[in-house]
Short mmCIF file of C-alpha atoms in Angstrom, two decimals:
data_model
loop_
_atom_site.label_atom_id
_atom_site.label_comp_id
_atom_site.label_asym_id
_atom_site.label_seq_id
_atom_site.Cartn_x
_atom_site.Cartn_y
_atom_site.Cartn_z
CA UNK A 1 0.00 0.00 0.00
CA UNK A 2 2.79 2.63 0.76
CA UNK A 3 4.25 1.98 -2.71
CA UNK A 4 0.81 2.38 -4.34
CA UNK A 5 0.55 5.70 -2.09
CA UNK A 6 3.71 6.65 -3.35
CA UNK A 7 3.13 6.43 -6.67
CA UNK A 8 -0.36 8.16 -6.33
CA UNK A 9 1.53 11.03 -5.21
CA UNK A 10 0.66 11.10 -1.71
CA UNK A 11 4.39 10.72 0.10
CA UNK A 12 3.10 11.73 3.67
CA UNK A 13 0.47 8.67 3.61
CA UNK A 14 2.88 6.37 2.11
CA UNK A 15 5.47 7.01 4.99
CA UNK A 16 3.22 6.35 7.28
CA UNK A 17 2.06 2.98 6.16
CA UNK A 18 5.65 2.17 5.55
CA UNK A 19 6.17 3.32 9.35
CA UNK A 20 3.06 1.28 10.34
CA UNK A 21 4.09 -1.88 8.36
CA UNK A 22 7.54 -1.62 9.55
CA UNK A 23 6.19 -1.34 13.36
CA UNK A 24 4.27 -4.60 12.69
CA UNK A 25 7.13 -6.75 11.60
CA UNK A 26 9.18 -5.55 14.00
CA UNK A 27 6.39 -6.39 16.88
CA UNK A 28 5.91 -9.61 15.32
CA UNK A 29 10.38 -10.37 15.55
CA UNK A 30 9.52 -10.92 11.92
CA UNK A 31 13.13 -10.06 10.41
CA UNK A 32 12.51 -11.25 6.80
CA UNK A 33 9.40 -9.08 6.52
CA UNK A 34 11.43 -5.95 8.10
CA UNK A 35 14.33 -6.36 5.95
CA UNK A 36 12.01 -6.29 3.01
CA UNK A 37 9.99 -3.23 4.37
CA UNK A 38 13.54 -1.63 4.64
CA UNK A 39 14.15 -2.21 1.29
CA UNK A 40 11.20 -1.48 -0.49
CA UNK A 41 9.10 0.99 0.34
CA UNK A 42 11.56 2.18 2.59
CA UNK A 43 14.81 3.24 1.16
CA UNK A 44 12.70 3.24 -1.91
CA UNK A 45 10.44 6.09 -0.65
CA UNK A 46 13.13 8.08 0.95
CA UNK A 47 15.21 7.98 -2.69
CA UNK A 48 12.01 8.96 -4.32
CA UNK A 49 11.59 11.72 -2.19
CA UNK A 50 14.84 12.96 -2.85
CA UNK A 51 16.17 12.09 0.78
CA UNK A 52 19.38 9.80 0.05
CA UNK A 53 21.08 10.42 3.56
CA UNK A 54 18.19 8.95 4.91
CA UNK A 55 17.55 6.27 2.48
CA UNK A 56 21.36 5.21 3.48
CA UNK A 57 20.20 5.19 7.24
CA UNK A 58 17.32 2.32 6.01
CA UNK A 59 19.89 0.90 3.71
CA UNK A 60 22.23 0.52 6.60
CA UNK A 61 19.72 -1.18 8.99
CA UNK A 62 18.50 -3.38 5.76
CA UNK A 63 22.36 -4.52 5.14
CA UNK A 64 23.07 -5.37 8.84
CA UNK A 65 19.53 -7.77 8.89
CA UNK A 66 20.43 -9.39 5.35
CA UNK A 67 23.94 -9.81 6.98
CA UNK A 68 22.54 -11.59 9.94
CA UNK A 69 19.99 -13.67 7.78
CA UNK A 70 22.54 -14.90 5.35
CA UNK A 71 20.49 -13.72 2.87
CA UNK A 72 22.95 -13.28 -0.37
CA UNK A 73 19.71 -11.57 -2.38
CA UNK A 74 18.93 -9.31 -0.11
CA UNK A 75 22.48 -7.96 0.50
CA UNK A 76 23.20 -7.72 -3.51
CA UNK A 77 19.35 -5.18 -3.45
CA UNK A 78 20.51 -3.47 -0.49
CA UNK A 79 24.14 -2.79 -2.08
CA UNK A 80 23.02 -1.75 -5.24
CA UNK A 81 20.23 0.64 -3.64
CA UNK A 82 23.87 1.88 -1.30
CA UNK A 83 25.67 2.26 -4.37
CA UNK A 84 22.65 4.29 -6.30
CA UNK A 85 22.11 6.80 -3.27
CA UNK A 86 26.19 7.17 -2.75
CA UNK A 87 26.02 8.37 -6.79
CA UNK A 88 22.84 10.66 -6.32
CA UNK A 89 24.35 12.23 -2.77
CA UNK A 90 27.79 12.76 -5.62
CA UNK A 91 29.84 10.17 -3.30
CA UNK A 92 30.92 8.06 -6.30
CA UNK A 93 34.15 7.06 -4.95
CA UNK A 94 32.28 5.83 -1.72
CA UNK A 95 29.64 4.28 -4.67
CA UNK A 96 32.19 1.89 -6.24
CA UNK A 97 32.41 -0.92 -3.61
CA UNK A 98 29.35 -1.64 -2.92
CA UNK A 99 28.34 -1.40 -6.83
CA UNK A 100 31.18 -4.36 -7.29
CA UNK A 101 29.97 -6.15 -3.97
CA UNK A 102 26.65 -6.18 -5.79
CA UNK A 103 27.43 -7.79 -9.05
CA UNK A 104 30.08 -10.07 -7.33
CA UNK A 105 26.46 -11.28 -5.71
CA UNK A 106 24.45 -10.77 -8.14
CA UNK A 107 26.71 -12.70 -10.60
CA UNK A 108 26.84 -15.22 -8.27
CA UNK A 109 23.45 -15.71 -7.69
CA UNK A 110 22.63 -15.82 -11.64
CA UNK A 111 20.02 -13.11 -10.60
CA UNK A 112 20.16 -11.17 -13.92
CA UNK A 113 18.01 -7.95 -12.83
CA UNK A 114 20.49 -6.88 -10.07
CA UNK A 115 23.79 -7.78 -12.20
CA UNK A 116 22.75 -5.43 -14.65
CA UNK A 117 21.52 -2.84 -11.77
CA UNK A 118 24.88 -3.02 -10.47
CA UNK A 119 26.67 -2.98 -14.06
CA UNK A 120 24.55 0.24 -14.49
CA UNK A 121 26.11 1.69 -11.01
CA UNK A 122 29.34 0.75 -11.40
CA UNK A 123 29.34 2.83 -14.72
CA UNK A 124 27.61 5.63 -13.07
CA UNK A 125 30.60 5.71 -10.45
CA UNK A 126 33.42 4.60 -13.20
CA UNK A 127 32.13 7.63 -15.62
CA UNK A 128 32.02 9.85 -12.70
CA UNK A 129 35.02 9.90 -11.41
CA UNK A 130 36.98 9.31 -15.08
CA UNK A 131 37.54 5.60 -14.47
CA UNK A 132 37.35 4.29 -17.75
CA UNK A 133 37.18 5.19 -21.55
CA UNK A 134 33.73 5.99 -23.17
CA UNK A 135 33.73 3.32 -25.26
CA UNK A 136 34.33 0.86 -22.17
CA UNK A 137 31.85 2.65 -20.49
CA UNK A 138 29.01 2.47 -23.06
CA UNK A 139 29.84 -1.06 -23.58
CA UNK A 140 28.49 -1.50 -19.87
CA UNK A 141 25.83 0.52 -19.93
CA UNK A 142 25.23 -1.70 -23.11
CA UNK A 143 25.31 -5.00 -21.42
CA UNK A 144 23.25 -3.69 -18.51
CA UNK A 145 20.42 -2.53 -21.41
CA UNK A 146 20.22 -5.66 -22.84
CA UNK A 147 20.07 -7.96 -19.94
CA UNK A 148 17.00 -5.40 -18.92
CA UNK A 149 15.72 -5.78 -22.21
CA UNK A 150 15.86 -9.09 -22.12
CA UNK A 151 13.96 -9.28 -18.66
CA UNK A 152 11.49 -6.74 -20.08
CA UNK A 153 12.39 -4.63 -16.97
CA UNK A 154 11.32 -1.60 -18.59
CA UNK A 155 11.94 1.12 -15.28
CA UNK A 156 15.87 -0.14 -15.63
CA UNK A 157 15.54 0.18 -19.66
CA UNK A 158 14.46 3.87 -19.45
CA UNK A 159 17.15 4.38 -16.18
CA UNK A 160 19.74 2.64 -18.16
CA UNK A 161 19.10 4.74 -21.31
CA UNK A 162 19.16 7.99 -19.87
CA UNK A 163 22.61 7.52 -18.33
CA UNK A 164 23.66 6.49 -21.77
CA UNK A 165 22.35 9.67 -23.19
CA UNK A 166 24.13 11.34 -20.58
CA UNK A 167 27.45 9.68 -20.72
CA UNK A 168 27.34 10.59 -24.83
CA UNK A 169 26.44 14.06 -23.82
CA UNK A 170 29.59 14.36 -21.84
CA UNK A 171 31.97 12.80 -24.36
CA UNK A 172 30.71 15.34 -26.77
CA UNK A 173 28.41 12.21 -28.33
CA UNK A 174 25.10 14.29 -28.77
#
């Protein structure tokens, strides 16, 4: 319900269901339904609202229960979501590790959605702080597209896209 509130435009009512769900879990000592409350709508409603220091905090709490729960998935989410709100806060060197700790999982766990999330990230980070060529660059951001496209993930298709366009728009590209 929070996400649906979220996407309705109505932030204040989606916090507090997240709040409320959250408070429920946590009464219940059910970790696996607070780590996923953490993740999404949590750090997912604070990003969305433009509050990455405080999606970190959730992030933080989500990483420390996945870490605890030996829960490989959870940790390669919760590092990309890290790695995504390190870029959009302009920490990209702080960005890079846990952009590689999420594909290292992600590749591991033949979970295609979150290798190319992370592929996507560690460009974001590599292009932002000069790390590699263009064309090594926009070969990743290439690889990331098509394993979206292949999953029909069309939110990472259109994220994925734009950071292409902006990536050629900085090499002088468009």
């Amino acid at each position: 319900l929070a996400r649906d509130q979220l996407s309705a435009g109505n932030p204040t009512v989606a916090q507090t269901l997240y709040r409320e769900a959250l408070a429920i879990y946590e009464a219940e000592a059910d970790r696996l339904g607070q780590l996923d409350t953490l993740l999404n709508p949590g750090a997912w409603l604070y990003h969305s609202l433009g509050d990455f220091t405080q999606a970190l905090a959730v992030l933080r709490r989500a990483e420390q229960l996945a870490l605890e729960l030996n829960s490989p998935r959870h940790l390669a989410e919760t590092y990309n979501d890290m790695a995504v709100n390190l870029y959009f806060l302009g920490r990209y060197a702080e960005s890079m590790p846990f952009a590689e700790k999420a594909l290292a999982l992600s590749t591991e766990l033949r979970d295609a959605h979150h290798e190319a999330y992370a592929l996507m990230n560690q460009a974001n980070a590599l292009e932002a702080t000069c790390g590699r060529s263009y064309t090594d660059l926009y070969r990743q951001y290439q690889r990331a597209l098509h394993m979206e496209q292949a999953l029909g993930d069309r939110r990472f298709i259109i994220a994925t896209l734009v950071f292409m366009m902006i990536l050629a728009r900085r090499a002088g590209n468009a």
